[in-house]
Every structure is written in C-alpha cells, then in structure tokens.
XYZ file of C-alpha atoms in Angstrom:
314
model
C -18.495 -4.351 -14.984
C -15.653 -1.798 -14.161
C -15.077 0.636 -11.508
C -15.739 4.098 -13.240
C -15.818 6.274 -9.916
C -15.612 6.580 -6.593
C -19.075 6.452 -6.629
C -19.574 3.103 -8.214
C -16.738 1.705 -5.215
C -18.942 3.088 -2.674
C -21.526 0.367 -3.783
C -19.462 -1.951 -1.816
C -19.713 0.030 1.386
C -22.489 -2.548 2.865
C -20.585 -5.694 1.215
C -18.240 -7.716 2.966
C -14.250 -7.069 2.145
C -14.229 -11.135 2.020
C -16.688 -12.684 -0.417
C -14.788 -15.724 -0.541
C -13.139 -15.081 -3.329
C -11.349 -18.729 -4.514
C -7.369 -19.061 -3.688
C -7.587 -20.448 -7.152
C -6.795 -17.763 -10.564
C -9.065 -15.964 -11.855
C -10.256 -17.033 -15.409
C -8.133 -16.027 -18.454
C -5.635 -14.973 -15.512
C -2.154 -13.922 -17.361
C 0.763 -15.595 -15.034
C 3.334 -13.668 -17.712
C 2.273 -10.537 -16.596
C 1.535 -11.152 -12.867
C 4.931 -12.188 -13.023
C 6.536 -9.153 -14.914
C 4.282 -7.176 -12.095
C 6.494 -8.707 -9.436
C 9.499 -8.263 -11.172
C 8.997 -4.792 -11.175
C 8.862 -4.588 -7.478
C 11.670 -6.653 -6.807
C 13.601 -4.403 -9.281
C 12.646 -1.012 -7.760
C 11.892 -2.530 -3.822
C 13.502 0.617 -2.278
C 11.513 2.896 -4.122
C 8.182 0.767 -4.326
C 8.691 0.492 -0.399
C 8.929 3.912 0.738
C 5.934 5.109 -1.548
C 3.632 2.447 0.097
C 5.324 3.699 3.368
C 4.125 7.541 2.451
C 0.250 6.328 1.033
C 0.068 4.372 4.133
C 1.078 7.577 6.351
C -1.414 9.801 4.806
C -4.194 7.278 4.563
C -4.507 6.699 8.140
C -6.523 10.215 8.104
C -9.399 8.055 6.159
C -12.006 7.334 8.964
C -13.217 3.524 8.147
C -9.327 2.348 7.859
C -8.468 4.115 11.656
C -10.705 2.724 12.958
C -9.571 -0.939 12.468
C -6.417 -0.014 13.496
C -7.695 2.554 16.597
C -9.446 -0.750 17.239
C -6.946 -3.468 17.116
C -4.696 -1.314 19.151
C -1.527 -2.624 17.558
C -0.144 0.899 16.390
C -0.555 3.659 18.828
C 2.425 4.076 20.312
C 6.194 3.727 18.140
C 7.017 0.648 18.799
C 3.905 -1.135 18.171
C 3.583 0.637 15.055
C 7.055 -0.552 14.489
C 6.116 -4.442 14.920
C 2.915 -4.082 13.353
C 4.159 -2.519 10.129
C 7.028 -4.546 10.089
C 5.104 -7.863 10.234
C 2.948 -6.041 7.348
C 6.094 -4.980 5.334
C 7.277 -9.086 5.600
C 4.097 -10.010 4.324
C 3.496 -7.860 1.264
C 7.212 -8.619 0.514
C 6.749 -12.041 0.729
C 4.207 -11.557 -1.925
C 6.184 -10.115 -4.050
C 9.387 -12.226 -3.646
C 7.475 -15.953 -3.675
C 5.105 -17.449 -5.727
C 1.974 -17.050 -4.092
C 0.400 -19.408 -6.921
C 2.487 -21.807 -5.465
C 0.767 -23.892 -2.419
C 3.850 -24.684 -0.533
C 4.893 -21.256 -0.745
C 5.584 -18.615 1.853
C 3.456 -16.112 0.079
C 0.496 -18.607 -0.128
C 0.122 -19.283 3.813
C 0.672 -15.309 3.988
C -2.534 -14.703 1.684
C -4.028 -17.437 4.055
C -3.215 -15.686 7.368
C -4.038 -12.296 6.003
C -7.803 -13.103 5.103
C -7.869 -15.051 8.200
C -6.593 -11.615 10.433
C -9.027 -9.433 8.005
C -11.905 -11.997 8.931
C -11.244 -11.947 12.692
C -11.348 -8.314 12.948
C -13.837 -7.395 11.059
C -16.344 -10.373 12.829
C -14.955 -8.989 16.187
C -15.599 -5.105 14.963
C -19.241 -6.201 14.262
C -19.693 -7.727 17.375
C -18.939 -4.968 19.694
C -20.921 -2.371 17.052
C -24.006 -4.134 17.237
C -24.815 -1.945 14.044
C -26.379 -3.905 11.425
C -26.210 -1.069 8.844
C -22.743 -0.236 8.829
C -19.902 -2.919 7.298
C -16.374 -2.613 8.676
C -13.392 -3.679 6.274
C -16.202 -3.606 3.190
C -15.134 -4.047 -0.278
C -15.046 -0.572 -0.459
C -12.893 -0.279 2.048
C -10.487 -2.907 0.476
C -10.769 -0.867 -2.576
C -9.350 2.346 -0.637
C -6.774 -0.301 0.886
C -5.247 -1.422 -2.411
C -5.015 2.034 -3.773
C -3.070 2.696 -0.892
C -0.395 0.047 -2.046
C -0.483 0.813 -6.057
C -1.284 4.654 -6.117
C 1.470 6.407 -5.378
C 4.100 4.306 -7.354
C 1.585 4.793 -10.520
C 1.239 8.174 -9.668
C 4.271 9.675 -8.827
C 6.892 6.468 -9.994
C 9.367 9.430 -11.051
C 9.362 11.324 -7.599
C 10.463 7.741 -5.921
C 13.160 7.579 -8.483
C 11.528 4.693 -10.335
C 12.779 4.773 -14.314
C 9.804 2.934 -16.086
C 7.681 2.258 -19.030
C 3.856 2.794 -18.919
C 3.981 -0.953 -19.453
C 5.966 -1.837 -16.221
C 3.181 0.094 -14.511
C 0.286 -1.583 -16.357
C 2.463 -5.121 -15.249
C 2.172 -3.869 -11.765
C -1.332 -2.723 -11.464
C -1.630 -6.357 -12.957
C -0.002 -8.474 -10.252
C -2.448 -6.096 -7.763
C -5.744 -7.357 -9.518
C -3.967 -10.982 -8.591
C -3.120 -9.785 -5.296
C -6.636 -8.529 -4.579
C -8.214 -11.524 -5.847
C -6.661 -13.628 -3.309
C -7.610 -11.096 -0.259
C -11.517 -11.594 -1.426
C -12.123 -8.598 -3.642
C -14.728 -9.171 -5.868
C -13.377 -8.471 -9.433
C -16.042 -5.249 -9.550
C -14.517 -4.115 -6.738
C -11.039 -4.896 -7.794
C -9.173 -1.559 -8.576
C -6.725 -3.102 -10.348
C -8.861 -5.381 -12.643
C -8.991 -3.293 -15.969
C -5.609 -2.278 -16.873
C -3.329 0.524 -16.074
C -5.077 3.910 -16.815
C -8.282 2.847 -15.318
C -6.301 2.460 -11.801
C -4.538 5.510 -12.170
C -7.716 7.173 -12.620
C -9.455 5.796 -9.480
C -6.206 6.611 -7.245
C -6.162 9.915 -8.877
C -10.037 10.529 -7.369
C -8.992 8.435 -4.262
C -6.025 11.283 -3.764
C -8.267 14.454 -4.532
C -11.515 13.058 -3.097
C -11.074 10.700 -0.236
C -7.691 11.595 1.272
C -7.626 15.259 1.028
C -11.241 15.552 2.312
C -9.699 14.035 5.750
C -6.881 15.586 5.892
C -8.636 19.099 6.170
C -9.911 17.899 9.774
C -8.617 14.646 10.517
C -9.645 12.339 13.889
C -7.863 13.190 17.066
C -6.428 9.659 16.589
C -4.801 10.393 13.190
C -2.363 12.177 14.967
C -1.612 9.307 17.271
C -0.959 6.978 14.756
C 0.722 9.101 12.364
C 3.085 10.209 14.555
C 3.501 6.816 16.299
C 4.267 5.358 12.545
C 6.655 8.350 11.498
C 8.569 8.134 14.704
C 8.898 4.010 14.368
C 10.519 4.198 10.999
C 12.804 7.298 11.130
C 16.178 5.249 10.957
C 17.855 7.898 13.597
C 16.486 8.488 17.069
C 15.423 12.204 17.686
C 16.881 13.197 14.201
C 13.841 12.614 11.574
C 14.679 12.229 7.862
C 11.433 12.903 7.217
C 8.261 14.638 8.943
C 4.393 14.359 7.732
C 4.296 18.016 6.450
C 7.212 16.571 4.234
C 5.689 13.611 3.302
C 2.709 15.969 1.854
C 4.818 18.458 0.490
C 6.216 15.606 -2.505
C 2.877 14.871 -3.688
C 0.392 17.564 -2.650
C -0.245 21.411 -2.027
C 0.319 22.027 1.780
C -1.452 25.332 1.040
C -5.201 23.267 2.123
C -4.266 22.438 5.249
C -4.462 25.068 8.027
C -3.430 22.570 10.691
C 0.154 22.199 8.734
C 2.799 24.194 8.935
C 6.482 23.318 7.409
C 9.201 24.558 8.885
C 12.759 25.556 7.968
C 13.991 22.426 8.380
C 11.241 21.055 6.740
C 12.021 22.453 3.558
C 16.222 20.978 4.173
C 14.519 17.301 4.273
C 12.089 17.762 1.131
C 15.055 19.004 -0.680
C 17.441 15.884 -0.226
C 14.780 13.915 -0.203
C 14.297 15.233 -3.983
C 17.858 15.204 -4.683
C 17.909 11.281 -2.909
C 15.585 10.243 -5.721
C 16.844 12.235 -8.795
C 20.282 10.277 -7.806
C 18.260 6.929 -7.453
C 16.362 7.553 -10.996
C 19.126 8.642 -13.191
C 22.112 6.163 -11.220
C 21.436 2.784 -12.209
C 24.377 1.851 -10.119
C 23.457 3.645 -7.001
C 19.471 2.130 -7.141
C 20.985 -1.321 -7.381
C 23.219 -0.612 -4.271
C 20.471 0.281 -2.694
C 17.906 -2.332 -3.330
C 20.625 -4.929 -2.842
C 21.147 -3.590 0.561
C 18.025 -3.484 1.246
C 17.052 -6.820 0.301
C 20.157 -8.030 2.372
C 18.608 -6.214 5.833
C 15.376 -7.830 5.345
C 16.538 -10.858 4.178
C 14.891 -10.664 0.708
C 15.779 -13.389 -1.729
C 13.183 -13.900 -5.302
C 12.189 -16.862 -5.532
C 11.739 -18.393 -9.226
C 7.893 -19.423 -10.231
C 7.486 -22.674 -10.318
C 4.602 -24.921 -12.228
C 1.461 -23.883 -11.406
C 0.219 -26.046 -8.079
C -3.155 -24.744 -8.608
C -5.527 -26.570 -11.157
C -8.787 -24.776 -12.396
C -11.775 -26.641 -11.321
C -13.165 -27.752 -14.818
C-alpha cells in the first residue's frame, strides 16, 4: 500500500515512529540506485545542505516536532541549537558519505545511535504525559520528519542551484526510502517508498497543508527556536545573511502571514541569495569550489561501497 495523502499518513499518528524495522535491506532493495541517491548529495552537498537547513527552519512551527525538541531542551538558546544541529548535520552527512550497509561503518553505528536517541525520547515523552491516547515521534510524525530532509531539494532543486535530471531526484528520494527504513519507518509510512513523483506530491501537501497551517499562528516557542537556530548558523555575528521572513520569501507567499513583515534589507539578502544560486547552478566551476570547501571544513571525505556486510535472512 502507498501513501496517497496526508490523510492516509495521519493513520500512523497512534503508531510508534520505531516498529523495529530490521537494520537489514528491504526486499528487492536496489543498492545501484541507493547509491546514485548518495552520489547526488555528495555532488550538490552545499546546496542539498542549506535546503535541509531552510525545511528544518520552517518546520519547527509544526506542533508534534517542537515539542520533542521544546522537550529535550537542546535548542533554545544559539549555541545549543548550534551543537545540537551540528551533531545532526555530522550524522545525516555521515549517511550520505559512508556506507551505512556496511556494519563497520560510521554511518551504520550513526543509524544505531539515532533510533536509540529517537527511542529514549519518545519512552521518556510518554512517561511524563501519562496520555495513553496520544503517540509522540509516531510514524506520522517520522513521515513529516523525512519530508523535511527530501522536500525542498525535490521541490525547489533549481532555487538551491542544483542542475539535475528528474532521475537524480527519483535516485535521491530512493536512498531516503533506504534511509527511512533503517530509522523504523514502516514501508506504508515511508514517504519515499514509491518513486519520485509520489514524494513530491506528499511534500507538496506537507508544504500547503501542514506547514503553512502553523505558520499562520505558530507556538510562542517557535519563535525561540527559530530564532535560536537562525542566529547559530549565520556565519557573521550581528550581520545575518539570512533572516526567517527571507527564508519564506524563496519558496512561499509572505502575503499569509500577518505576523511577517520583510524589511528593506530583507529584500537586499533574498536578492543575492537568488543571484548566489543562479551563479552556483549555471558555474560548474564555482559549485565545485564550493562543495570542495565545504567538504574540507567539515571534514567530509566519500567513502567507496564496499561488499554488502549484510546477508538476507533466507
């Protein structure tokens, strides 16, 4: 069964986000095209990086993801945010950049600690809730999650300067369903599980029907976080390359939200923000600077796939 809706997602609101999924592949699981998948990140890391940075920004409006992170308390102020997203950042990267089909591998024992953090918080969020009808980190709530890391490179690969086929895309959204497998989605759940256009779909109504909703009256502790997380990563102290009404501006109509207001300057960062990424799409030579600079700062280095450590039970 596929995900046709929202709708059909929210039928994993009362489900665990861990079912226990195996660390081993799914059936018929094609390695080639996990593998292209990560080859497309590693290729356009920059870009791919920044756009998760942006989803991640706006998506802390949604209610059931703040409040694992109001409640962890490991973001609230700039430089927690800066730690905790940093230690995130390594993680997905590692992903990306090892095999994590690989036992030994770095990416492996990340998959391994990540389900074991999800697991611990969510146990420790029931405990204190003493709610029996509500589910915290549900699969729907992983669903929301992993269109938060595809959704707006498939959506909007051209305004992160990203020059790509749909098929690089469909690779991607491939090496997600992988990715999500190992985190304990359930393949119904899995947004990333039936190809390409399907995915784009979902994020599309994820976009119009989850995020926007929020951001027309977010929490009180949206702002907290969102400003804790814009201030952690703006690479120059008091001088922000980029605000939140910016950040909104390159993928959606500020006109909905009453509460935002772009200023003057505003409107100077969107612009060379713009021109950064027509430079990075149509300079081949530039985007390769870039990445490789990049991958030297955060001491990035691909690692080739090796032989498959991980048998199929028969």
């Amino acid at each position: 069964m596929s995900l046709r809706s929202i709708t059909d997602l929210a039928d994993g609101v009362m489900i665990d986000g861990d079912q226990q999924e195996t660390l081993l592949p799914p059936d018929e699981f094609d390695f080639e095209k996990f593998n292209r998948g990560r080859q497309f990140f590693v290729q356009n890391v920059f870009s791919c990086t920044v756009a998760m940075y942006f989803s991640l920004i706006a998506g802390l409006s949604i209610p059931n993801l703040l409040n694992a992170l109001v409640f962890t308390n490991e973001s609230s102020t700039p430089q927690k945010s800066f730690h905790r997203y940093l230690k995130t950042f390594h993680h997905v990267a590692s992903w990306h950049y090892n095999d994590v089909w690989d036992l030994n591998s770095a990416a492996y024992k990340s998959i391994q600690y990540v389900r074991k953090k999800h697991m611990d918080v969510r146990n420790q969020m029931h405990l204190q809730s003493h709610n029996n009808k509500i589910r915290f980190l549900s699969q729907y709530d992983m669903g929301i999650v992993q269109s938060g890391f595809v959704g707006l490179i498939i959506l909007y690969a051209e305004n992160f300067g990203i020059k790509c086929k749909e098929s690089d895309l469909d690779d991607y959204v491939y090496f997600w369903y992988g990715i999500g497998h190992l985190l304990g989605i359930q393949k119904k759940y899995n947004i990333c599980a039936h190809g390409f256009h399907q995915a784009k779909r979902f994020c599309r109504d994820v976009e119009f029907d989850v995020k926007h909703r929020y951001l027309h009256d977010p929490p009180i502790e949206f702002f907290t976080l969102m400003h804790a997380l814009i201030r952690a990563f703006n690479p120059i102290q008091w001088v922000y390359i980029f605000t939140f009404p910016v950040v909104l501006k390159l993928f959606h109509c500020l006109d909905n939200y009453k509460w935002l207001h772009i200023s003057f300057f505003d409107y100077l960062r969107f612009y060379m923000l713009k021109l950064f990424f027509f430079i990075m799409r149509h300079s081949d030579k530039f985007k390769r600077l870039l990445n490789h600079k990049f991958e030297q700062d955060f001491h990035l280095q691909p690692q080739p796939t090796k032989t498959l450590e991980i048998e199929k039970s028969s």
